[in-house]
Amino acid sequence: MDKWRLGSVYFAMLGAVIMGLGCLEFTTSLGITPPLGSEWLTLSPAPMKWMSVWRGIVTLLAGLLITWGSFGFLEVEGFGRSVIGIIMLWILAGCDILAMFCGSIPGTGTWLNTLRGFLKSYAPPYPAAVWLIPFSLPMIYFIMMWDMQTKSNKRRNENGYGTKRGKQKKQG
Amino acid sequence: MALTGDERWELIDRITKETVALGEYKRDLKDILGEMTVRPSTGIPLAIAVLFGFFSFVYSFGLSFLMMLLDPLFKDMIIPWLVQAVPGGGATLEESSFLYAVLVGDPMAVHPFEYFGVLTSGLYTAIGVVLPAIIAFYIMMTLLEDSGYMPRLVVLLDTVFHKIGLHGFAAVPILLSLGCNVPGIEATRTLETRKQRFMMMALSGIFIPCGAQLGVMLQVVPEYLGLILLYLFGSFFIAGFILNAITPGKSPELFMDVPPYRMPSWRNLHRKVWYKVESFIAVAVPMVLVGVLIVNILYLSGVIGWLGSLLSPVFLHYFGVPEETAGPLVMAFLRKDIAVSQIGAIEMTTAQKIISVTLVSIYLPCLATFIMILKEGGIVDLLKTIVFLIASFFVFGGLMQGIVSLLNV
């Protein structure tokens, strides 16, 4: 199995997992399923309920795009779809990490947090999007591979062609 | 020196050879990502994620970080110092002098919103609550503009806005109005016809809450902000549909050049945000202070109490909110953010709070927005906006009351 096919299978599975977590986040934020979580993972961590619903929708759609794209991973269209899905996941995780950072510096009623409070802000449980970051990183490798292939194709095209009239002149 | 035909062709060939690469063009990943962000099947999910990131950043960076850093400055230093330093203070508001009541407000207050003084609640709302939200908002806005995502959002939303007689460019005034209505009204110049400009001015003035107002809404009714925003955007489209049907004029198609994606430059970001924040400090902060001053004088002289009792049947029976809401509604004409913060200080049920905050949102735009509508659209458009606004206030305010009762909030 070549690495593109392997990538296709990997991202189909990752997309399905993200979709499942998105569904759970969405139903939990709507109160359909009971709140889930452990000392490592928290679902629907957004500070306001409506942001949690929004967040669940984004996770679900990200998973959907990654899976949908993985079926045509070898074509630019399918690959692009998966990349967009992964970008959506990175947006969510970026928001979570930023929220963690912003919440760690000011203390409650004081300018600066205590060292203990600061460190505690970075302790688990983490939202699903943060846990999924390491699993989404192989996409960077595939983006770089795609870029390299495109560049080498372009170079080949540039070397092989000239203007029609210029060719005629040369032949003449 | 004149060139012969062959020499010209030679020259063209030489230039082309050096500058043009010919061959079969294959779309690369950057092209396809650019295309996919304007295609509904992939563009809409990404837009939902980008807007989530936008609001999450405003909340985390603006309201959880910058605001929390400024909070102790007001609560522990500036306000306690003002309470002691301004002469004429008593144990209660009644025992204090008129000047003290205007400048500092109620000495018994616990939260800065409850003082109602020019230098206490006024400064706290403008600098402590609104400024952090505005800074975060403009950072995100600049990033979207400079990265090239904004024009794609415009193209993506074009179909939706065509249903109400506008086009994709309407997204620019809307997003700007979410920061401040004044540049939002100014941005309606990008729309081509007078009909579109009038519609956009009226709709964004009435239904789009500004960043200042959003910041305070997040403080007063955080858990219901989503419901209120959803309601306001829904009302925006219903009212837009009606306005489109009754306003004469044309709604042309959109043609625009979409630039490639680019990495935003730090220098540009810093300059743009500073320029916008500087104009906010120069224009909005003095207006907040003057606004609080006028309302305080009106309150202490009994005008607001009189207005409240005059309008109380409407507030109590039609909207189901307490008559004290009249004061913030008068204030809303000067600054909506102050009005929302004053609502936060009035004792009422959650349902009443939601209705009051919605009423302030769809009530008369602030004075600065009014002046801007007058400048951009003229007196006729301003009068038409006022008529439409009064109708919207009663229709959509009453509807919100019905929804809240149905949901049993």
Coordinates of C-alpha atoms in Angstrom, one line a residue:
Chain A
M1 CA 0.0 0.0 0.0
D2 CA 1.6 3.4 -1.0
K3 CA 1.6 6.3 1.5
W4 CA -1.3 8.1 -0.2
R5 CA -3.6 5.1 0.1
L6 CA -2.4 4.7 3.7
G7 CA -3.2 8.4 4.3
S8 CA -6.6 7.9 2.8
V9 CA -7.5 5.1 5.2
Y10 CA -5.9 6.9 8.2
F11 CA -7.9 10.1 7.6
A12 CA -11.1 8.2 6.9
M13 CA -10.7 6.7 10.4
L14 CA -9.7 10.0 12.0
G15 CA -12.6 11.7 10.4
A16 CA -15.1 9.1 11.7
V17 CA -13.7 9.5 15.3
I18 CA -14.0 13.3 15.0
M19 CA -17.5 13.0 13.7
G20 CA -18.4 10.8 16.6
L21 CA -16.9 13.2 19.1
G22 CA -18.7 16.1 17.4
C23 CA -22.0 14.3 17.6
L24 CA -21.4 13.7 21.4
E25 CA -20.4 17.4 21.9
F26 CA -23.5 18.5 20.1
T27 CA -26.0 16.2 21.9
T28 CA -24.3 16.9 25.3
S29 CA -24.5 20.7 24.8
L30 CA -28.2 20.3 23.9
G31 CA -28.8 18.2 27.0
I32 CA -29.8 15.1 25.0
T33 CA -27.0 13.0 26.3
P34 CA -25.6 13.3 29.9
P35 CA -22.3 15.3 30.3
L36 CA -19.4 13.0 29.6
G37 CA -15.8 13.4 30.6
S38 CA -13.0 12.1 32.8
E39 CA -10.0 13.6 34.5
W40 CA -8.3 13.7 31.0
L41 CA -11.1 14.6 28.6
T42 CA -13.9 17.1 28.7
L43 CA -16.7 17.4 26.2
S44 CA -18.4 20.8 25.5
P45 CA -15.9 22.9 27.4
A46 CA -17.1 26.3 25.9
P47 CA -17.9 28.8 28.6
M48 CA -21.5 29.5 27.4
K49 CA -24.0 26.8 26.4
W50 CA -24.6 28.3 22.9
M51 CA -20.9 28.3 22.2
S52 CA -20.9 24.6 23.1
V53 CA -23.6 23.9 20.5
W54 CA -21.7 25.9 17.9
R55 CA -18.5 24.0 18.8
G56 CA -20.3 20.6 18.5
I57 CA -21.5 21.6 15.0
V58 CA -17.9 22.7 13.9
T59 CA -16.4 19.4 15.2
L60 CA -19.1 17.3 13.5
L61 CA -18.6 19.2 10.2
A62 CA -14.8 18.9 10.4
G63 CA -15.1 15.1 10.8
L64 CA -17.5 15.0 7.9
L65 CA -15.2 16.9 5.6
I66 CA -12.1 14.9 6.6
T67 CA -14.0 11.6 5.9
W68 CA -15.6 12.8 2.7
G69 CA -12.2 14.1 1.4
S70 CA -10.4 10.8 2.3
F71 CA -12.5 8.9 -0.3
G72 CA -10.8 11.0 -3.0
F73 CA -7.5 11.6 -1.2
L74 CA -5.4 11.1 -4.3
E75 CA -7.3 13.8 -6.2
V76 CA -6.8 17.5 -5.4
E77 CA -10.5 18.0 -4.7
G78 CA -10.7 15.2 -2.1
F79 CA -7.4 16.1 -0.5
G80 CA -8.4 19.8 -0.3
R81 CA -11.6 18.8 1.5
S82 CA -9.7 16.8 4.1
V83 CA -7.3 19.8 4.5
I84 CA -10.2 22.1 5.2
G85 CA -11.6 19.7 7.7
I86 CA -8.2 19.6 9.5
I87 CA -8.0 23.4 9.4
M88 CA -11.4 23.5 11.1
L89 CA -10.1 21.2 13.8
W90 CA -7.0 23.3 14.3
I91 CA -9.2 26.4 14.7
L92 CA -11.1 24.7 17.5
A93 CA -7.9 23.5 19.2
G94 CA -6.3 26.9 18.7
C95 CA -9.3 28.5 20.5
D96 CA -9.0 26.0 23.4
I97 CA -5.2 26.6 23.8
L98 CA -5.7 30.4 23.6
A99 CA -8.5 30.2 26.2
M100 CA -6.2 28.1 28.4
F101 CA -3.3 30.7 28.0
C102 CA -5.6 33.7 28.5
G103 CA -7.2 32.2 31.6
S104 CA -3.8 31.3 33.2
I105 CA -2.3 34.8 33.5
P106 CA -4.9 36.9 35.4
G107 CA -5.9 35.7 38.9
T108 CA -9.3 36.0 40.4
G109 CA -9.5 39.6 41.4
T110 CA -5.8 40.2 41.1
W111 CA -3.6 41.2 38.2
L112 CA -1.5 38.1 38.1
N113 CA -2.2 34.5 38.9
T114 CA -0.3 32.5 41.5
L115 CA 2.3 30.1 40.2
R116 CA 0.1 27.2 41.4
G117 CA -2.9 28.7 39.7
F118 CA -0.9 29.4 36.5
L119 CA 0.3 25.7 36.3
K120 CA -3.1 24.4 37.2
S121 CA -4.7 26.1 34.2
Y122 CA -2.6 23.9 31.9
A123 CA -3.5 20.6 33.7
P124 CA -6.1 18.2 32.1
P125 CA -8.9 17.6 31.4
Y126 CA -8.5 18.9 27.9
P127 CA -11.2 19.3 25.2
A128 CA -11.4 16.7 22.4
A129 CA -10.0 19.1 19.8
V130 CA -6.7 19.4 21.8
W131 CA -6.4 15.6 22.1
L132 CA -6.9 15.3 18.4
I133 CA -4.1 17.7 17.4
P134 CA -1.3 15.1 17.4
F135 CA -3.4 12.7 15.3
S136 CA -4.0 15.5 12.8
L137 CA -0.3 16.4 12.3
P138 CA 0.4 13.8 9.6
M139 CA -1.6 16.1 7.4
I140 CA 1.3 18.5 7.4
Y141 CA 3.5 15.8 5.9
F142 CA 0.9 15.2 3.2
I143 CA 0.6 18.9 2.4
M144 CA 4.4 19.1 2.0
M145 CA 4.4 16.0 -0.2
W146 CA 1.6 17.5 -2.4
D147 CA 3.5 20.8 -2.6
M148 CA 6.7 19.1 -3.7
Q149 CA 4.9 17.1 -6.3
T150 CA 3.1 20.2 -7.7
K151 CA 6.4 22.1 -7.9
S152 CA 8.2 19.2 -9.7
N153 CA 5.3 19.0 -12.2
K154 CA 5.5 22.7 -12.8
R155 CA 9.2 22.6 -13.4
R156 CA 8.8 19.8 -15.9
N157 CA 6.1 21.8 -17.7
E158 CA 8.2 24.9 -17.8
N159 CA 11.2 23.1 -19.4
G160 CA 9.2 21.3 -22.0
Y161 CA 7.3 24.2 -23.5
G162 CA 8.0 27.5 -25.3
T163 CA 5.9 29.9 -27.4
K164 CA 4.4 28.5 -30.6
R165 CA 5.8 31.3 -32.7
G166 CA 9.2 31.0 -31.1
K167 CA 9.3 27.3 -31.9
Q168 CA 8.3 28.0 -35.5
K169 CA 11.1 30.6 -35.8
K170 CA 13.7 28.2 -34.4
Q171 CA 12.6 25.5 -36.8
G172 CA 12.5 28.1 -39.7
Chain B
M1 CA 13.1 54.2 -34.3
A2 CA 10.2 52.2 -35.9
L3 CA 10.2 48.4 -35.7
T4 CA 9.2 46.2 -38.6
G5 CA 6.5 43.6 -38.2
D6 CA 9.0 40.7 -37.8
E7 CA 11.1 42.6 -35.3
R8 CA 8.0 43.3 -33.3
W9 CA 7.2 39.6 -33.2
E10 CA 10.8 38.9 -32.2
L11 CA 10.5 41.3 -29.3
I12 CA 7.2 39.9 -28.2
D13 CA 8.7 36.4 -28.3
R14 CA 11.7 37.4 -26.2
I15 CA 9.5 39.1 -23.6
T16 CA 7.1 36.2 -23.5
K17 CA 9.8 33.7 -23.2
E18 CA 11.2 35.5 -20.2
T19 CA 8.0 36.2 -18.5
V20 CA 5.4 33.6 -19.4
A21 CA 5.5 29.9 -18.6
L22 CA 3.2 28.0 -20.9
G23 CA 1.9 24.5 -20.5
E24 CA -0.9 22.5 -19.1
Y25 CA -2.1 24.3 -15.9
K26 CA -2.8 22.1 -13.0
R27 CA -4.6 23.6 -10.1
D28 CA -2.4 23.3 -7.0
L29 CA -3.6 23.0 -3.4
K30 CA -3.6 26.7 -2.8
D31 CA -5.9 27.2 -5.8
I32 CA -8.2 24.5 -4.7
L33 CA -8.4 25.7 -1.1
G34 CA -9.2 29.2 -2.4
E35 CA -12.0 27.8 -4.6
M36 CA -13.3 25.5 -1.8
T37 CA -13.7 28.4 0.6
V38 CA -16.3 30.0 -1.8
R39 CA -18.1 26.8 -2.6
P40 CA -21.1 26.3 -0.3
S41 CA -20.5 22.6 0.5
T42 CA -17.0 23.3 2.0
G43 CA -17.1 27.1 2.4
I44 CA -20.1 27.2 4.8
P45 CA -18.6 24.7 7.3
L46 CA -15.3 26.6 7.2
A47 CA -17.1 29.9 7.6
I48 CA -18.9 28.4 10.7
A49 CA -15.6 27.4 12.1
V50 CA -13.9 30.8 11.3
L51 CA -16.7 32.7 13.0
F52 CA -16.5 30.4 16.0
G53 CA -12.8 31.2 16.2
F54 CA -13.7 34.9 15.8
F55 CA -16.1 35.0 18.8
S56 CA -14.0 32.6 20.8
F57 CA -11.0 35.0 20.4
V58 CA -13.1 38.0 21.4
Y59 CA -14.3 36.2 24.5
S60 CA -10.9 34.6 25.5
F61 CA -8.5 37.4 24.6
G62 CA -10.8 40.4 25.0
L63 CA -13.1 39.5 27.9
S64 CA -11.2 36.8 29.8
F65 CA -7.7 38.2 29.4
L66 CA -7.6 42.0 28.8
M67 CA -10.7 42.7 30.8
M68 CA -9.5 40.6 33.8
L69 CA -6.2 42.5 33.7
L70 CA -8.1 45.9 33.8
D71 CA -10.7 44.8 36.3
P72 CA -8.6 45.1 39.5
L73 CA -7.4 48.5 38.3
F74 CA -11.0 49.8 38.5
K75 CA -12.4 47.7 41.3
D76 CA -9.5 48.0 43.8
M77 CA -7.9 51.3 42.8
I78 CA -9.7 53.9 40.7
I79 CA -13.3 53.5 41.9
P80 CA -12.5 53.2 45.7
W81 CA -10.2 56.3 45.3
L82 CA -13.0 58.3 43.4
V83 CA -15.5 57.4 46.1
Q84 CA -13.2 58.9 48.7
A85 CA -11.7 61.8 46.7
V86 CA -14.7 63.4 45.1
P87 CA -16.1 65.9 47.6
G88 CA -19.8 65.8 48.8
G89 CA -20.1 62.1 49.4
G90 CA -22.5 60.8 52.0
A91 CA -23.4 57.3 53.3
T92 CA -26.2 57.0 50.7
L93 CA -27.1 58.6 47.3
E94 CA -29.7 60.8 49.0
E95 CA -27.2 62.1 51.5
S96 CA -24.6 63.0 48.8
S97 CA -24.4 66.2 46.9
F98 CA -25.7 66.7 43.3
L99 CA -22.2 66.9 41.9
Y100 CA -21.2 63.7 43.7
A101 CA -24.3 61.9 42.5
V102 CA -23.5 62.8 38.9
L103 CA -19.8 62.1 39.0
V104 CA -19.6 59.1 41.3
G105 CA -23.2 57.9 41.8
D106 CA -24.4 55.6 44.5
P107 CA -21.8 55.2 47.2
M108 CA -23.5 52.0 48.4
A109 CA -22.9 50.2 45.1
V110 CA -20.9 47.0 45.0
H111 CA -20.3 46.4 41.3
P112 CA -18.9 49.2 39.1
F113 CA -22.1 48.9 36.9
E114 CA -24.3 49.8 39.8
Y115 CA -22.7 53.2 40.6
F116 CA -24.2 55.0 37.5
G117 CA -21.6 57.8 37.9
V118 CA -19.8 59.5 35.0
L119 CA -16.4 58.7 36.4
T120 CA -17.3 55.3 37.9
S121 CA -19.7 53.3 35.7
G122 CA -19.0 55.5 32.7
L123 CA -15.2 55.0 32.7
Y124 CA -15.5 51.3 33.7
T125 CA -17.9 50.5 30.8
A126 CA -15.9 52.4 28.2
I127 CA -12.4 51.4 29.2
G128 CA -12.8 48.3 31.4
V129 CA -15.4 46.4 29.4
V130 CA -15.8 47.8 25.9
L131 CA -12.2 48.6 25.0
P132 CA -10.9 45.0 25.5
A133 CA -13.7 43.6 23.4
I134 CA -13.1 46.3 20.7
I135 CA -9.3 45.5 20.6
A136 CA -9.9 41.8 20.2
F137 CA -12.6 42.4 17.6
Y138 CA -10.4 44.6 15.4
I139 CA -7.4 42.1 15.7
M140 CA -9.6 39.4 14.2
M141 CA -11.2 41.6 11.7
T142 CA -7.8 42.8 10.4
L143 CA -6.6 39.2 10.2
L144 CA -9.6 38.1 8.1
E145 CA -9.1 41.1 5.8
D146 CA -5.4 40.8 5.3
S147 CA -5.3 37.0 4.9
G148 CA -7.8 37.2 2.0
Y149 CA -10.6 35.3 3.7
M150 CA -12.9 38.3 3.9
P151 CA -13.6 38.6 0.1
R152 CA -14.3 34.9 0.0
L153 CA -16.8 35.3 2.8
V154 CA -18.4 38.0 0.7
V155 CA -18.7 35.7 -2.3
L156 CA -20.0 32.9 -0.2
L157 CA -22.8 35.0 1.4
D158 CA -23.8 36.6 -1.9
T159 CA -26.6 34.1 -2.6
V160 CA -28.1 34.5 0.9
F161 CA -28.1 38.3 0.7
H162 CA -29.6 38.3 -2.8
K163 CA -32.8 36.9 -1.2
I164 CA -33.3 40.2 0.6
G165 CA -32.2 42.5 -2.3
L166 CA -28.6 42.9 -1.1
H167 CA -25.4 41.3 -2.2
G168 CA -22.3 39.7 -0.7
F169 CA -20.7 43.1 0.1
A170 CA -23.4 43.5 2.7
A171 CA -21.2 41.1 4.9
V172 CA -18.6 43.9 5.2
P173 CA -20.9 46.5 6.9
I174 CA -22.4 43.8 9.0
L175 CA -19.1 42.6 10.3
L176 CA -17.9 46.1 10.8
S177 CA -21.1 47.0 12.6
L178 CA -20.4 44.1 15.0
G179 CA -17.4 46.2 16.0
C180 CA -19.0 49.7 15.8
N181 CA -22.1 50.8 13.9
V182 CA -20.4 54.0 12.7
P183 CA -17.8 52.5 10.4
G184 CA -20.5 49.9 9.5
I185 CA -22.7 52.7 8.1
E186 CA -19.7 54.2 6.4
A187 CA -19.0 50.9 4.7
T188 CA -22.5 50.9 3.0
R189 CA -20.8 53.0 0.3
T190 CA -19.5 49.7 -1.2
L191 CA -23.1 48.9 -2.1
E192 CA -24.1 50.2 -5.5
T193 CA -27.7 51.4 -5.4
R194 CA -29.4 53.9 -3.1
K195 CA -32.0 51.2 -2.3
Q196 CA -29.2 48.8 -1.0
R197 CA -27.5 51.5 0.9
F198 CA -30.7 52.6 2.7
M199 CA -31.6 49.0 3.5
M200 CA -28.2 48.2 4.9
M201 CA -28.1 51.4 7.0
A202 CA -31.5 50.7 8.4
L203 CA -31.0 47.0 9.1
S204 CA -27.5 47.3 10.6
G205 CA -28.5 50.3 12.7
I206 CA -31.5 48.3 14.2
F207 CA -30.5 44.7 14.3
I208 CA -26.7 44.4 14.5
P209 CA -25.4 44.9 18.0
C210 CA -22.1 46.8 18.2
G211 CA -18.9 45.3 19.8
A212 CA -19.4 47.5 22.9
Q213 CA -23.0 46.2 23.3
L214 CA -21.9 42.6 22.7
G215 CA -19.2 43.0 25.4
V216 CA -21.7 44.2 27.9
M217 CA -24.3 41.6 26.8
L218 CA -21.7 38.9 27.5
Q219 CA -21.5 40.3 31.0
V220 CA -25.2 40.7 31.7
V221 CA -26.8 37.7 30.0
P222 CA -23.9 35.4 28.9
E223 CA -26.0 32.2 28.7
Y224 CA -28.7 33.8 26.5
L225 CA -26.5 35.8 24.2
G226 CA -26.7 33.0 21.5
L227 CA -30.5 33.1 21.6
I228 CA -30.6 36.9 21.4
L229 CA -28.1 37.0 18.5
L230 CA -29.9 34.3 16.6
Y231 CA -33.1 36.2 17.1
L232 CA -31.5 39.5 15.9
F233 CA -30.1 37.9 12.8
G234 CA -33.4 36.1 12.0
S235 CA -35.2 39.5 12.5
F236 CA -32.5 41.1 10.2
F237 CA -33.5 38.8 7.4
I238 CA -37.3 39.0 7.9
A239 CA -37.1 42.8 8.1
G240 CA -34.8 42.8 5.1
F241 CA -37.3 40.7 3.1
I242 CA -40.0 43.2 3.9
L243 CA -37.8 46.3 3.2
N244 CA -36.8 44.8 -0.1
A245 CA -40.4 44.4 -1.1
I246 CA -41.5 47.9 -0.1
T247 CA -38.4 49.9 -1.1
P248 CA -38.3 50.9 -4.8
G249 CA -34.9 50.5 -6.6
K250 CA -32.6 48.0 -8.1
S251 CA -30.4 45.2 -6.7
P252 CA -27.6 44.5 -9.2
E253 CA -25.4 41.4 -9.3
L254 CA -22.0 41.2 -7.7
F255 CA -18.7 41.2 -9.6
M256 CA -15.5 41.2 -7.7
D257 CA -11.9 40.1 -7.9
V258 CA -10.9 37.6 -5.2
P259 CA -7.2 38.0 -4.2
P260 CA -5.1 34.9 -3.3
Y261 CA -4.5 33.9 0.3
R262 CA -1.6 35.8 1.9
M263 CA 0.1 35.7 5.3
P264 CA -1.0 38.8 7.2
S265 CA 1.9 41.1 8.2
W266 CA 2.5 41.9 11.8
R267 CA 3.3 45.6 11.0
N268 CA 0.0 46.0 9.1
L269 CA -2.0 44.3 11.8
H270 CA -0.5 46.5 14.5
R271 CA -1.1 49.7 12.6
K272 CA -4.6 48.9 11.5
V273 CA -5.7 47.9 15.0
W274 CA -4.1 50.9 16.6
Y275 CA -5.7 53.3 14.1
K276 CA -9.2 51.8 14.9
V277 CA -8.7 51.7 18.6
E278 CA -7.4 55.2 18.6
S279 CA -10.5 56.5 16.9
F280 CA -12.7 54.5 19.3
I281 CA -10.9 56.2 22.3
A282 CA -11.2 59.6 20.7
V283 CA -14.9 59.3 19.6
A284 CA -16.7 56.7 21.8
V285 CA -15.2 57.3 25.2
P286 CA -16.1 61.0 25.4
M287 CA -19.6 60.1 24.1
V288 CA -20.0 57.5 26.9
L289 CA -19.1 60.0 29.5
V290 CA -21.4 62.7 28.1
G291 CA -24.1 60.1 27.8
V292 CA -23.9 59.0 31.4
L293 CA -23.8 62.7 32.4
I294 CA -27.0 63.5 30.5
V295 CA -28.8 60.4 31.8
N296 CA -27.7 61.2 35.4
I297 CA -29.0 64.7 35.2
L298 CA -32.2 63.5 33.7
Y299 CA -32.5 60.8 36.4
L300 CA -31.7 63.2 39.3
S301 CA -34.1 65.8 37.9
G302 CA -36.9 63.2 37.7
V303 CA -37.3 63.2 33.9
I304 CA -36.6 59.5 33.6
G305 CA -39.0 58.7 36.4
W306 CA -41.7 60.7 34.6
L307 CA -40.9 59.0 31.3
G308 CA -41.0 55.6 33.0
S309 CA -44.4 56.2 34.5
L310 CA -45.6 57.6 31.1
L311 CA -44.4 54.6 29.2
S312 CA -45.0 52.0 32.0
P313 CA -48.2 50.6 30.5
V314 CA -46.3 49.8 27.2
F315 CA -43.4 48.3 29.1
L316 CA -45.4 46.4 31.6
H317 CA -48.3 45.1 29.5
Y318 CA -46.9 44.9 26.0
F319 CA -43.3 43.9 26.6
G320 CA -43.7 42.6 30.2
V321 CA -40.6 44.4 31.5
P322 CA -40.4 46.8 34.6
E323 CA -40.9 50.5 34.1
E324 CA -37.3 51.3 35.2
T325 CA -36.3 50.0 31.7
A326 CA -37.3 53.5 30.4
G327 CA -34.1 55.0 31.8
P328 CA -31.7 52.7 29.9
L329 CA -33.8 53.1 26.8
V330 CA -33.3 56.9 26.9
M331 CA -29.6 56.2 27.5
A332 CA -29.5 53.8 24.5
F333 CA -29.9 56.8 22.2
L334 CA -26.5 58.0 23.4
R335 CA -24.7 54.8 24.1
K336 CA -26.3 51.3 23.8
D337 CA -23.5 49.6 25.9
I338 CA -24.2 51.8 28.9
A339 CA -27.9 51.1 28.5
V340 CA -27.3 47.3 28.6
S341 CA -25.0 47.7 31.6
Q342 CA -27.8 49.7 33.4
I343 CA -30.2 46.9 32.6
G344 CA -27.8 44.5 34.3
A345 CA -28.2 46.6 37.5
I346 CA -32.0 46.6 37.5
E347 CA -33.6 43.8 39.5
M348 CA -35.7 41.6 37.1
T349 CA -36.3 38.0 36.0
T350 CA -34.1 36.3 33.4
A351 CA -37.0 36.5 30.9
Q352 CA -37.3 40.3 31.5
K353 CA -33.6 40.7 31.1
I354 CA -33.6 38.9 27.8
I355 CA -36.5 41.0 26.5
S356 CA -34.9 44.3 27.8
V357 CA -31.5 43.5 26.2
T358 CA -33.3 42.7 22.9
L359 CA -35.4 45.9 23.2
V360 CA -32.2 48.0 23.7
S361 CA -30.7 46.3 20.6
I362 CA -33.5 47.1 18.3
Y363 CA -34.2 50.5 19.8
L364 CA -33.0 53.7 18.2
P365 CA -29.3 53.4 17.1
C366 CA -26.9 55.5 19.2
L367 CA -26.5 59.2 18.4
A368 CA -23.2 58.7 16.5
T369 CA -24.9 56.1 14.2
F370 CA -27.8 58.5 13.7
I371 CA -25.5 61.3 12.6
M372 CA -23.7 58.9 10.3
I373 CA -27.0 57.8 8.7
L374 CA -27.9 61.5 8.2
K375 CA -24.5 62.1 6.6
E376 CA -24.5 59.1 4.3
G377 CA -28.2 58.9 3.4
G378 CA -29.6 62.4 4.0
I379 CA -32.7 63.4 5.9
V380 CA -35.2 61.4 3.8
D381 CA -33.3 58.1 4.5
L382 CA -33.0 59.0 8.2
L383 CA -36.7 59.7 8.5
K384 CA -37.5 56.4 6.7
T385 CA -35.1 54.6 9.1
I386 CA -36.9 56.1 12.1
V387 CA -40.3 55.0 10.9
F388 CA -39.1 51.5 10.1
L389 CA -37.3 51.4 13.5
I390 CA -40.4 52.3 15.5
A391 CA -42.4 49.6 13.7
S392 CA -39.6 47.0 14.2
F393 CA -39.3 47.9 17.9
F394 CA -42.9 47.0 18.5
V395 CA -43.1 44.0 16.2
F396 CA -39.8 42.3 17.0
G397 CA -39.8 43.3 20.7
G398 CA -43.3 42.0 21.1
L399 CA -42.4 38.8 19.2
M400 CA -39.4 38.2 21.6
Q401 CA -41.8 38.5 24.5
G402 CA -43.9 35.8 23.0
I403 CA -41.0 33.5 22.3
V404 CA -39.6 33.9 25.9
S405 CA -43.0 33.1 27.3
L406 CA -43.4 30.1 25.0
L407 CA -39.9 28.8 25.9
N408 CA -40.8 29.3 29.6
V409 CA -37.4 30.9 30.4

